[in-house]
Coordinates of C-alpha atoms in Angstrom, one line a residue:
M269 CA 0.4 4.9 5.1
T270 CA -2.8 5.2 3.3
V271 CA -4.7 8.5 2.5
P272 CA -8.2 8.1 1.0
R273 CA -9.6 10.7 -1.4
A274 CA -12.5 10.7 -3.9
A275 CA -11.6 9.7 -7.4
T276 CA -12.6 11.1 -10.8
P277 CA -12.2 9.3 -14.2
V278 CA -8.8 9.6 -15.9
T279 CA -9.4 10.6 -19.4
D280 CA -7.2 9.9 -22.4
A281 CA -6.1 13.4 -22.4
A282 CA -5.3 13.5 -18.8
R283 CA -3.4 10.1 -19.1
A284 CA -1.3 11.5 -22.0
L285 CA 0.0 14.3 -19.5
L286 CA 1.7 11.5 -17.4
P287 CA 5.4 11.1 -17.9
D288 CA 6.9 8.1 -19.6
P289 CA 6.5 5.2 -17.3
N290 CA 9.9 3.8 -18.2
P291 CA 12.0 6.9 -18.9
E292 CA 15.6 6.9 -20.0
Y293 CA 17.9 6.2 -17.1
V294 CA 19.6 9.2 -15.4
P295 CA 22.0 8.5 -12.5
A296 CA 20.8 9.4 -9.1
S297 CA 22.0 12.7 -7.5
Y298 CA 24.2 12.9 -4.4
T299 CA 21.2 13.5 -2.2
S300 CA 19.6 10.3 -3.5
R301 CA 22.7 8.2 -3.1
S302 CA 23.1 9.6 0.5
L303 CA 19.5 8.4 1.2
G304 CA 20.4 5.0 -0.2
T305 CA 23.2 4.8 2.4
Y306 CA 20.9 5.8 5.1
Y307 CA 18.3 3.2 4.2
G308 CA 20.9 0.4 3.8
R309 CA 22.1 1.1 7.3
L310 CA 18.5 1.2 8.5
Q311 CA 17.9 -2.3 7.0
D312 CA 21.1 -3.6 8.5
R313 CA 20.1 -2.4 12.0
L314 CA 16.7 -4.0 11.8
L315 CA 18.1 -7.3 10.6
T316 CA 20.7 -7.3 13.4
S317 CA 17.9 -6.9 16.0
G318 CA 15.9 -9.7 14.6
K319 CA 13.4 -7.6 12.5
L320 CA 12.1 -7.9 9.0
R321 CA 11.3 -11.6 9.2
Q322 CA 10.5 -13.1 5.8
D323 CA 8.6 -16.1 6.8
L324 CA 4.8 -16.5 7.1
G325 CA 4.8 -16.4 10.9
K326 CA 3.3 -19.9 11.1
D327 CA 5.0 -20.5 14.5
I328 CA 2.8 -17.8 16.1
P329 CA -0.6 -19.1 17.2
L330 CA -3.8 -17.3 16.1
T331 CA -7.3 -17.4 17.6
A332 CA -10.6 -16.2 16.1
D333 CA -11.0 -13.6 18.8
Q334 CA -7.5 -12.2 18.0
L335 CA -8.1 -12.1 14.2
T336 CA -11.5 -10.5 14.6
H337 CA -9.8 -7.7 16.9
D338 CA -7.0 -7.2 14.5
F339 CA -9.5 -6.9 11.5
V340 CA -11.4 -4.3 13.4
E341 CA -8.3 -2.3 14.2
I342 CA -6.7 -2.6 10.8
A343 CA -9.7 -2.5 8.3
L344 CA -12.2 -0.5 10.3
K345 CA -10.1 2.4 11.3
D346 CA -8.1 5.0 9.5
E347 CA -4.5 5.4 10.2
Y348 CA -4.3 9.1 8.9
M349 CA -6.8 11.8 8.8
R350 CA -6.5 15.2 6.9
G351 CA -4.8 18.1 8.5
G352 CA -4.6 21.7 7.4
S353 CA -1.1 21.2 5.8
G354 CA -1.3 17.6 4.9
T355 CA -2.0 14.6 7.1
M356 CA -1.6 13.9 10.8
H357 CA -1.4 10.6 12.6
K358 CA -4.7 10.0 14.4
S359 CA -6.5 6.8 14.2
R360 CA -10.3 6.9 14.1
D361 CA -13.3 4.6 13.5
S362 CA -14.4 4.2 9.9
V363 CA -16.4 1.8 7.8
L364 CA -15.4 -1.2 5.7
R365 CA -13.8 -0.1 2.4
R366 CA -12.6 -2.2 -0.5
W367 CA -12.6 -2.5 -4.3
E368 CA -15.5 -3.8 -6.0
K369 CA -14.4 -3.1 -9.6
P370 CA -11.4 -5.1 -11.0
V371 CA -8.0 -3.9 -9.9
R372 CA -5.7 -3.2 -12.7
V373 CA -2.0 -2.6 -11.7
F374 CA 0.5 -0.6 -13.7
V375 CA 4.1 0.0 -12.7
V376 CA 5.9 3.4 -13.2
F377 CA 9.6 4.1 -12.7
G378 CA 11.4 7.3 -12.0
A379 CA 14.3 8.1 -14.3
S380 CA 16.8 7.5 -11.5
V381 CA 15.8 3.8 -11.1
P382 CA 18.5 1.6 -12.9
P383 CA 17.4 -0.7 -15.7
A384 CA 18.4 -3.9 -13.7
D385 CA 16.3 -2.5 -10.6
R386 CA 13.3 -1.9 -12.9
K387 CA 13.4 -5.5 -14.2
R388 CA 13.6 -6.9 -10.7
A389 CA 10.8 -4.5 -9.5
M390 CA 8.5 -5.5 -12.4
A391 CA 8.9 -9.1 -11.6
S392 CA 8.1 -8.5 -7.9
V393 CA 5.0 -6.5 -8.6
T394 CA 3.7 -9.1 -11.0
S395 CA 4.3 -12.0 -8.6
Y396 CA 2.8 -10.1 -5.7
T397 CA -0.3 -8.9 -7.7
N398 CA -0.9 -12.6 -8.5
R399 CA -0.6 -13.6 -4.9
L400 CA -3.1 -10.8 -3.8
A401 CA -5.6 -12.0 -6.4
R402 CA -5.3 -15.7 -5.1
V403 CA -5.7 -14.6 -1.5
T404 CA -8.6 -12.2 -1.8
G405 CA -10.4 -14.0 -4.8
H406 CA -10.8 -10.5 -6.2
D407 CA -10.1 -9.7 -9.9
I408 CA -6.6 -8.2 -9.6
S409 CA -4.1 -8.3 -12.4
M410 CA -1.4 -6.3 -14.3
T411 CA -2.4 -4.1 -17.1
T412 CA -1.4 -1.6 -19.8
R413 CA -1.2 2.0 -19.1
E414 CA -4.5 2.7 -20.8
N415 CA -6.5 0.5 -18.4
A416 CA -4.7 1.1 -15.1
N417 CA -6.5 2.2 -11.9
Y418 CA -3.7 1.2 -9.5
Y419 CA -0.3 2.8 -10.1
V420 CA 2.8 1.3 -8.3
M421 CA 5.6 3.8 -8.5
F422 CA 9.3 3.3 -7.8
M423 CA 10.6 6.9 -7.4
G424 CA 13.8 8.2 -6.1
E425 CA 14.2 11.6 -4.4
D426 CA 15.1 13.1 -7.8
D427 CA 12.0 11.9 -9.4
R428 CA 8.9 12.7 -7.2
Q429 CA 8.7 16.4 -7.8
P430 CA 8.9 16.4 -11.6
F431 CA 6.5 13.5 -11.6
G432 CA 4.3 15.1 -9.3
A433 CA 3.8 18.2 -11.5
S434 CA 2.4 16.0 -14.2
L435 CA 0.3 13.7 -11.8
E436 CA -1.4 16.8 -10.5
R437 CA -2.5 17.9 -13.9
A438 CA -3.6 14.2 -14.8
I439 CA -5.5 13.5 -11.5
P440 CA -7.4 16.6 -10.4
E441 CA -8.6 15.2 -7.2
M442 CA -5.1 15.3 -5.8
D443 CA -5.4 18.5 -4.0
P444 CA -2.2 20.3 -2.7
A445 CA -2.1 18.6 0.6
T446 CA -2.5 15.1 -0.9
M447 CA 0.2 16.0 -3.5
N448 CA 2.5 17.1 -0.8
V449 CA 2.3 13.6 0.8
F450 CA 3.7 12.4 -2.5
K451 CA 6.2 15.0 -3.4
Y452 CA 7.7 15.9 0.0
T453 CA 7.7 12.5 1.8
P454 CA 9.9 12.9 4.9
R455 CA 12.8 10.6 5.4
N456 CA 11.2 8.7 8.1
Q457 CA 8.2 7.8 5.9
L458 CA 9.5 4.7 4.0
C459 CA 6.6 4.5 1.5
V460 CA 3.2 5.9 0.8
A461 CA -0.2 4.6 -0.5
L462 CA -3.0 6.9 -1.6
T463 CA -6.5 5.6 -2.3
F464 CA -9.2 7.4 -4.2
R465 CA -12.9 6.5 -3.8
D466 CA -15.2 5.8 -6.8
Q467 CA -17.3 8.9 -5.5
T468 CA -17.1 11.4 -2.7
S469 CA -17.9 9.4 0.6
S470 CA -18.1 6.1 -1.2
P471 CA -16.7 3.0 0.6
R472 CA -15.7 1.7 -2.9
F473 CA -12.2 2.4 -4.1
G474 CA -11.8 3.8 -7.7
K475 CA -8.0 4.3 -8.0
A476 CA -4.9 4.0 -5.9
L477 CA -1.2 4.9 -6.0
A478 CA 1.6 3.2 -4.1
M479 CA 5.0 4.9 -4.0
I480 CA 8.1 2.9 -3.1
R481 CA 11.4 4.8 -2.6
A482 CA 14.0 3.8 -5.2
E483 CA 16.8 4.3 -2.5
H484 CA 15.7 1.4 -0.5
P485 CA 17.8 -1.7 -0.5
Q486 CA 15.9 -4.7 -1.8
L487 CA 14.4 -6.2 1.5
L488 CA 13.1 -2.7 2.6
K489 CA 11.8 -2.2 -0.9
M490 CA 9.9 -5.5 -0.8
S491 CA 8.6 -4.7 2.6
C492 CA 7.1 -1.5 1.4
L493 CA 5.7 -3.1 -1.6
H494 CA 4.0 -5.9 0.4
E495 CA 2.5 -3.4 2.9
E496 CA 1.4 -0.5 0.7
M497 CA -0.2 -2.6 -2.0
A498 CA -2.2 -4.7 0.6
Q499 CA -3.1 -1.6 2.6
A500 CA -4.6 0.1 -0.5
L501 CA -6.9 -2.9 -1.0
G502 CA -8.9 -2.0 2.2
L503 CA -6.5 -2.4 5.2
P504 CA -5.5 1.2 6.0
N505 CA -4.5 1.2 9.6
D506 CA -1.7 -0.4 11.7
S507 CA -2.1 -2.0 15.1
P508 CA 0.7 -2.6 17.8
T509 CA -1.2 -5.9 18.9
A510 CA -1.4 -7.4 15.3
R511 CA 1.1 -10.4 15.1
P512 CA 2.4 -11.9 13.0
S513 CA 1.8 -9.0 10.7
I514 CA 3.1 -6.3 8.5
F515 CA 0.4 -4.1 9.7
N516 CA 2.4 -3.3 12.9
D517 CA 5.0 -0.5 13.1
D518 CA 7.5 -2.7 15.1
E519 CA 8.9 -4.0 11.6
E520 CA 9.1 -7.5 13.0
F521 CA 7.8 -9.0 9.7
A522 CA 8.9 -7.6 6.3
L523 CA 6.5 -9.6 4.0
L524 CA 2.8 -10.5 4.0
T525 CA 2.2 -13.2 6.6
R526 CA -0.3 -15.9 7.1
H527 CA -2.2 -13.5 9.5
D528 CA -2.3 -10.9 6.9
E529 CA -3.6 -13.2 4.1
L530 CA -6.5 -14.1 6.5
L531 CA -7.2 -10.5 6.9
L532 CA -7.4 -10.0 3.1
R533 CA -9.5 -13.2 2.8
I534 CA -12.0 -11.8 5.4
L535 CA -12.1 -8.3 3.7
Y536 CA -13.2 -9.7 0.4
D537 CA -15.6 -12.3 1.7
R538 CA -18.9 -11.6 0.0
R539 CA -20.8 -11.9 3.4
L540 CA -19.2 -8.4 4.2
Q541 CA -20.3 -5.3 2.2
P542 CA -18.6 -1.9 1.8
G543 CA -20.0 0.6 4.0
M544 CA -20.6 -1.7 6.9
T545 CA -19.9 -0.2 10.4
K546 CA -18.0 -2.1 13.2
A547 CA -21.3 -3.1 14.9
Q548 CA -22.5 -4.6 11.5
A549 CA -19.4 -6.2 10.5
V550 CA -18.0 -7.8 13.8
P551 CA -20.5 -10.7 14.0
I552 CA -19.8 -11.7 10.4
V553 CA -16.0 -11.2 10.8
R554 CA -15.9 -13.4 13.9
Q555 CA -17.8 -16.2 12.0
I556 CA -15.5 -16.0 9.0
A557 CA -12.4 -16.0 11.2
T558 CA -13.7 -19.2 13.0
E559 CA -14.2 -20.8 9.8
L560 CA -10.8 -19.9 8.4
L561 CA -9.0 -21.1 11.6
G562 CA -11.0 -24.4 11.6

């Protein structure tokens, strides 16, 4: 799930209001542990039904027409639009959006995340960040807290509300409805990505947040990481026809597939420009898709 907003610069004073990104470990509450049990059973059910594939989906044929159609559905539409009390699920046409500035990724942990999980998560984010850089050809890398514009947060149920209070002070563009998406994520929402534009109505991103539930078992955690980090690069929508893809709510694939890598390569091809409409982009997208598939 991605929710776009306009970005304002994060000053040193505002950044200082953020909590420690690697706080002292505090064992999770009963509520958080119960969620962990729920998500563990969810992962088991999905695996039993043949879901959460971890391969690239190379056994599934792709055509240029299919790839073009999927790009339009996933990159040129919004999955969520703003409602009076938060967000509502309503796909609508949009324009092409992506990062033009370098993407600098920084990882933040909630206090309830055990040290061993933090070490594993940091390795996963670093590896996936490097993969996204290779696939897109864009300047994407890990960074220090001072230079970050893309925060990947591993938060338990105990962590989000206290962290949200500091985040609200540090990032003033996070209005109450946007903050509620982060602080009060419903149980059936496995993870969240929030993107912030460089300027109001700009098709260029300035900052992003990806929140991964700490209660998830490892495969669900990785699935959320792969989807949310890729979505916040400019693939905000899901499509029931996209296959093999993580941008499909059927959960068939857990990790970024060959199809999804091609979507990212198309998105960051320099022949496309931020702000392009469907009518402007489709002929170029079809040409790129044809080239990529040989």
